[in-house]
GROMACS .gro file of C-alpha atoms in nm:
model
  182
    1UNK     CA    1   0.000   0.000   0.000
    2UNK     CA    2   0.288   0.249   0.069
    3UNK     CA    3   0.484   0.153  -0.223
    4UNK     CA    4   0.162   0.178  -0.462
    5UNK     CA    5   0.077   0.551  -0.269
    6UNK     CA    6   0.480   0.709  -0.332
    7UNK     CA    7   0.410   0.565  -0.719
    8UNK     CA    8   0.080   0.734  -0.721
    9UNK     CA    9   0.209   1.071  -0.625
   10UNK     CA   10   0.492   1.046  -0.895
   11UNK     CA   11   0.795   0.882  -0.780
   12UNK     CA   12   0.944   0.651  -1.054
   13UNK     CA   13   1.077   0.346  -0.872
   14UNK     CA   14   1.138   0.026  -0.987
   15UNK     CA   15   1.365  -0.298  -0.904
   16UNK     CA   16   1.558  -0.270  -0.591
   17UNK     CA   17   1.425   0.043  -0.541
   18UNK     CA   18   1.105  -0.023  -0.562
   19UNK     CA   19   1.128  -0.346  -0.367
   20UNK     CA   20   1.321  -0.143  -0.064
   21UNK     CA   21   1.019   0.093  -0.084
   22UNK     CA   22   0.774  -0.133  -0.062
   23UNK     CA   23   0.897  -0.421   0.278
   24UNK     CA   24   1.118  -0.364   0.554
   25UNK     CA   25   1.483  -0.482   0.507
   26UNK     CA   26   1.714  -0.703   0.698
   27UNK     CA   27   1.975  -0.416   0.792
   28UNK     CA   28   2.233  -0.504   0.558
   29UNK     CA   29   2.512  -0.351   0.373
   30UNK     CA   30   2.374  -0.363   0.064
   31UNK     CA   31   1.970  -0.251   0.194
   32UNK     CA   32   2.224   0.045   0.395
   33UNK     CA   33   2.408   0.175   0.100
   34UNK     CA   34   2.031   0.112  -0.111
   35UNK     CA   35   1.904   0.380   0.155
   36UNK     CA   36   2.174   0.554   0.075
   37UNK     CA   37   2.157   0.624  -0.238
   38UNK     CA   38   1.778   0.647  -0.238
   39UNK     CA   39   1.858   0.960  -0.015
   40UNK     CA   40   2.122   1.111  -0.196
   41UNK     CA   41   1.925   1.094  -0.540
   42UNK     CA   42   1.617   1.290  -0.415
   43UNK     CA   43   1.823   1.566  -0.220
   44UNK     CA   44   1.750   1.416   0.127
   45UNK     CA   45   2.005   1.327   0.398
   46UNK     CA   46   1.991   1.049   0.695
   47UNK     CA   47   1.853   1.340   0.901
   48UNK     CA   48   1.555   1.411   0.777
   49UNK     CA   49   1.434   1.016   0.826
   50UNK     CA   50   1.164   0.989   1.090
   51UNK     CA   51   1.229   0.609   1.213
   52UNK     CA   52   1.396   0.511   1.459
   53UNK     CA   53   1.771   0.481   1.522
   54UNK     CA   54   1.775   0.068   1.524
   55UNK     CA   55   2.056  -0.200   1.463
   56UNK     CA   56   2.039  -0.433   1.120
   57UNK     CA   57   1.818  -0.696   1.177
   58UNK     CA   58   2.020  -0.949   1.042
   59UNK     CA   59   2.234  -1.106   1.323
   60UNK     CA   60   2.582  -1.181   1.159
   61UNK     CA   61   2.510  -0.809   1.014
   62UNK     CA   62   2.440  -0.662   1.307
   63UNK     CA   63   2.783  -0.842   1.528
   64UNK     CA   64   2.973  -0.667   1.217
   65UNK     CA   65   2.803  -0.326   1.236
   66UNK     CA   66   2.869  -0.337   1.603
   67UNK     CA   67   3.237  -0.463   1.519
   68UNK     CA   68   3.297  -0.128   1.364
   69UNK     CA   69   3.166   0.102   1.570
   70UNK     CA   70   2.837   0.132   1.407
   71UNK     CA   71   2.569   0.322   1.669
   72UNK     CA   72   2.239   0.240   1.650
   73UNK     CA   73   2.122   0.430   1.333
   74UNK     CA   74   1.775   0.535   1.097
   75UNK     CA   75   1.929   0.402   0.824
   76UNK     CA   76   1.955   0.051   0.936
   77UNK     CA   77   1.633   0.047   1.093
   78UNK     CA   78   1.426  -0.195   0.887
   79UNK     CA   79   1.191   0.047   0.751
   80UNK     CA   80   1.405   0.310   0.663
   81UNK     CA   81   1.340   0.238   0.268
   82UNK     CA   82   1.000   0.302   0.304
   83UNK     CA   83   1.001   0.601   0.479
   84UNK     CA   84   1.329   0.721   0.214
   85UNK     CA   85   1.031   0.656  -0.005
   86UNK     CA   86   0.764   0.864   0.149
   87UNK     CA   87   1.054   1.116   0.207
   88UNK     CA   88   1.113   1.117  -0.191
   89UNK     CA   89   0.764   1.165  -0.265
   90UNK     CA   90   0.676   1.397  -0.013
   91UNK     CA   91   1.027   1.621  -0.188
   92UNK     CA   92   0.844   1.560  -0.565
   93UNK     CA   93   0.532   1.708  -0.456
   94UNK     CA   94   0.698   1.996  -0.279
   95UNK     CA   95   0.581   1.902   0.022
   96UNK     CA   96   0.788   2.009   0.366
   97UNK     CA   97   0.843   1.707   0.564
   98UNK     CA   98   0.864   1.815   0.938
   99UNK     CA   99   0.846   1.619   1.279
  100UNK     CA  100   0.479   1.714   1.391
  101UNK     CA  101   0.413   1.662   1.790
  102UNK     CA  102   0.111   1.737   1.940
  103UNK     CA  103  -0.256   1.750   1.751
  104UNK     CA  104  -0.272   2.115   1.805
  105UNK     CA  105  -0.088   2.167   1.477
  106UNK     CA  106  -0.210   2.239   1.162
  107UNK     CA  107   0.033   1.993   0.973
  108UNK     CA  108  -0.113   1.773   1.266
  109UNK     CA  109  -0.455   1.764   1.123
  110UNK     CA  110  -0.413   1.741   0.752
  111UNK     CA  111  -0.305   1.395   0.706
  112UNK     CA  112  -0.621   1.264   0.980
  113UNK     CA  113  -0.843   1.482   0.751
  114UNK     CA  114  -0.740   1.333   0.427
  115UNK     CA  115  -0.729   1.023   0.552
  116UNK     CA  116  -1.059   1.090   0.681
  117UNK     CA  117  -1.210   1.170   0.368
  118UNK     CA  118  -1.040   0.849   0.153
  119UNK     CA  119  -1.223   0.640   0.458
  120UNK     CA  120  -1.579   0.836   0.389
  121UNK     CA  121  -1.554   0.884   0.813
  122UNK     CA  122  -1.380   1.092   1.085
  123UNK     CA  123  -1.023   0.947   1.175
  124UNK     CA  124  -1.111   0.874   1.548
  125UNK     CA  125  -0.734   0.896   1.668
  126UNK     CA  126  -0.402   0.925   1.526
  127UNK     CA  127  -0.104   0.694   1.697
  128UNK     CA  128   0.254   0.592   1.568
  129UNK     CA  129   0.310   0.263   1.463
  130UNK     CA  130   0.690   0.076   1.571
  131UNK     CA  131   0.896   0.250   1.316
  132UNK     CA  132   0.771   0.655   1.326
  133UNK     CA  133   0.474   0.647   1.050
  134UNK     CA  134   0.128   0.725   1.181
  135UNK     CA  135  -0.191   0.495   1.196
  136UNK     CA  136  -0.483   0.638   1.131
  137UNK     CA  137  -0.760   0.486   1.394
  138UNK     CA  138  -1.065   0.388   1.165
  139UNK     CA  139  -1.347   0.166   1.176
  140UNK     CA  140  -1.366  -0.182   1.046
  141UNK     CA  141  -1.674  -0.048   0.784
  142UNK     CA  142  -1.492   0.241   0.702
  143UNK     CA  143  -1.182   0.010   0.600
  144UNK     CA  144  -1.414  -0.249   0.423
  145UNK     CA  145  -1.585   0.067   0.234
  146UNK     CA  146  -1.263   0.202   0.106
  147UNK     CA  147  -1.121  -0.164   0.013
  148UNK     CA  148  -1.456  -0.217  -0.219
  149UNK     CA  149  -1.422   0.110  -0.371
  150UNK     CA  150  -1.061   0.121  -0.462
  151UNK     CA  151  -1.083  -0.281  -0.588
  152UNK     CA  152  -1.431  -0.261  -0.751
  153UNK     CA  153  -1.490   0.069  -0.925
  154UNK     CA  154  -1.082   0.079  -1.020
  155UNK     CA  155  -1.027   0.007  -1.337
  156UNK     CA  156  -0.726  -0.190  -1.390
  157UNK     CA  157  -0.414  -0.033  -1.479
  158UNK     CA  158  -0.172  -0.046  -1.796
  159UNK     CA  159   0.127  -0.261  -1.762
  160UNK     CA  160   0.320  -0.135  -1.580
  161UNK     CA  161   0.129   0.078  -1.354
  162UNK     CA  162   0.157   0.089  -0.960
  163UNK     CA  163  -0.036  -0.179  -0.890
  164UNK     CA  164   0.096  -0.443  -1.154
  165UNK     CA  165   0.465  -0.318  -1.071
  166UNK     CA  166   0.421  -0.333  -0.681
  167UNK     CA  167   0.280  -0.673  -0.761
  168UNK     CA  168   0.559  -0.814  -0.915
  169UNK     CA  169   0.808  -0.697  -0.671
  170UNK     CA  170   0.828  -1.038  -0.486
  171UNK     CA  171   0.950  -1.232  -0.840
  172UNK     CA  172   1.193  -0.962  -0.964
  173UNK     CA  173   1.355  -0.798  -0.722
  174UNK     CA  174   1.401  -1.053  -0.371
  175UNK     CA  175   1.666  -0.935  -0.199
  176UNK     CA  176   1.559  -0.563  -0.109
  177UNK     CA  177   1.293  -0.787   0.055
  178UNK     CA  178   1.415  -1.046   0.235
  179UNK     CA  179   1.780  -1.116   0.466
  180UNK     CA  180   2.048  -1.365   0.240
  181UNK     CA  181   2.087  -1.532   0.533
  182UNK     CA  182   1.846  -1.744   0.746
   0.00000   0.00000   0.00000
């Protein structure tokens, strides 16, 4: 759903990109320097990620990133390709991306409202899930609604578009998606 949303709003991603935008990551090198570059590309810096500072996930990764020196770290949090994603998008659409804290805030209550409105109901409460990206609180009808409309009265997309490529990310691009090592 998050990878199909950043494609929606105009970010071209596909491959290993695409896959690291779309599932959390095991922490290593390769998913780091991924992030990385992700970053770098769209103008954005380690900074500006709102996740967590976390180790890799991967345990012989995360003895060697300890090894070194290595701090716990956004970039190696597991779901820092999604929110590099969200990041890039949010940059496209000339969006500012800033910490909000508190619901007094209007930056606080535009995302609720739009969410609100995809829904067809008032977000009840706003939390944070584990790695920094809010939850919108909504009813189980208002979900179900939403789900019918957007599958239903959707018409399918060209090859090619968000929801055939986000589909395919399992079969073409693995590894952004899953550790090398069990």
């Amino acid at each position: 759903m998050q990878a199909a949303g950043v494609l929606r709003a105009g970010l071209d991603l596909s491959g290993e990109r695409l896959a690291i935008a779309a599932a959390s990551h095991s922490g290593e090198l390769f998913h780091r320097d991924l992030v990385r570059r992700l970053l770098s590309e769209h103008g954005l810096d380690a900074g500006q990620l709102q996740c967590p500072p976390d180790l890799p996930l991967d345990p012989v990764e995360q003895e060697t990133y300890l090894a070194s020196g290595a701090v716990r770290d956004r970039i190696a949090m597991n779901c820092s390709g999604k929110h590099t994603a969200m990041l890039a998008a949010a940059a496209l659409l000339g969006l500012v991306v800033v910490v909000v804290s508190g619901s007094g805030s209007p930056a606080a209550e535009t995302y609720p409202q739009g969410c609100g409105r995809k829904f067809g109901e008032r977000v009840a409460a706003v939390g944070t899930d584990g790695c920094g990206a809010p939850l919108m609180a909504i009813t189980l009808t208002g979900l179900l609604a939403r789900t019918a409309r957007s599958s239903w009265r959707t018409p399918v997309r060209r090859s090619g578009g968000s929801r055939t490529r986000c589909g395919r990310i399992p079969s073409t691009s693995p590894a952004p998606v899953a550790p090398t090592r069990s």
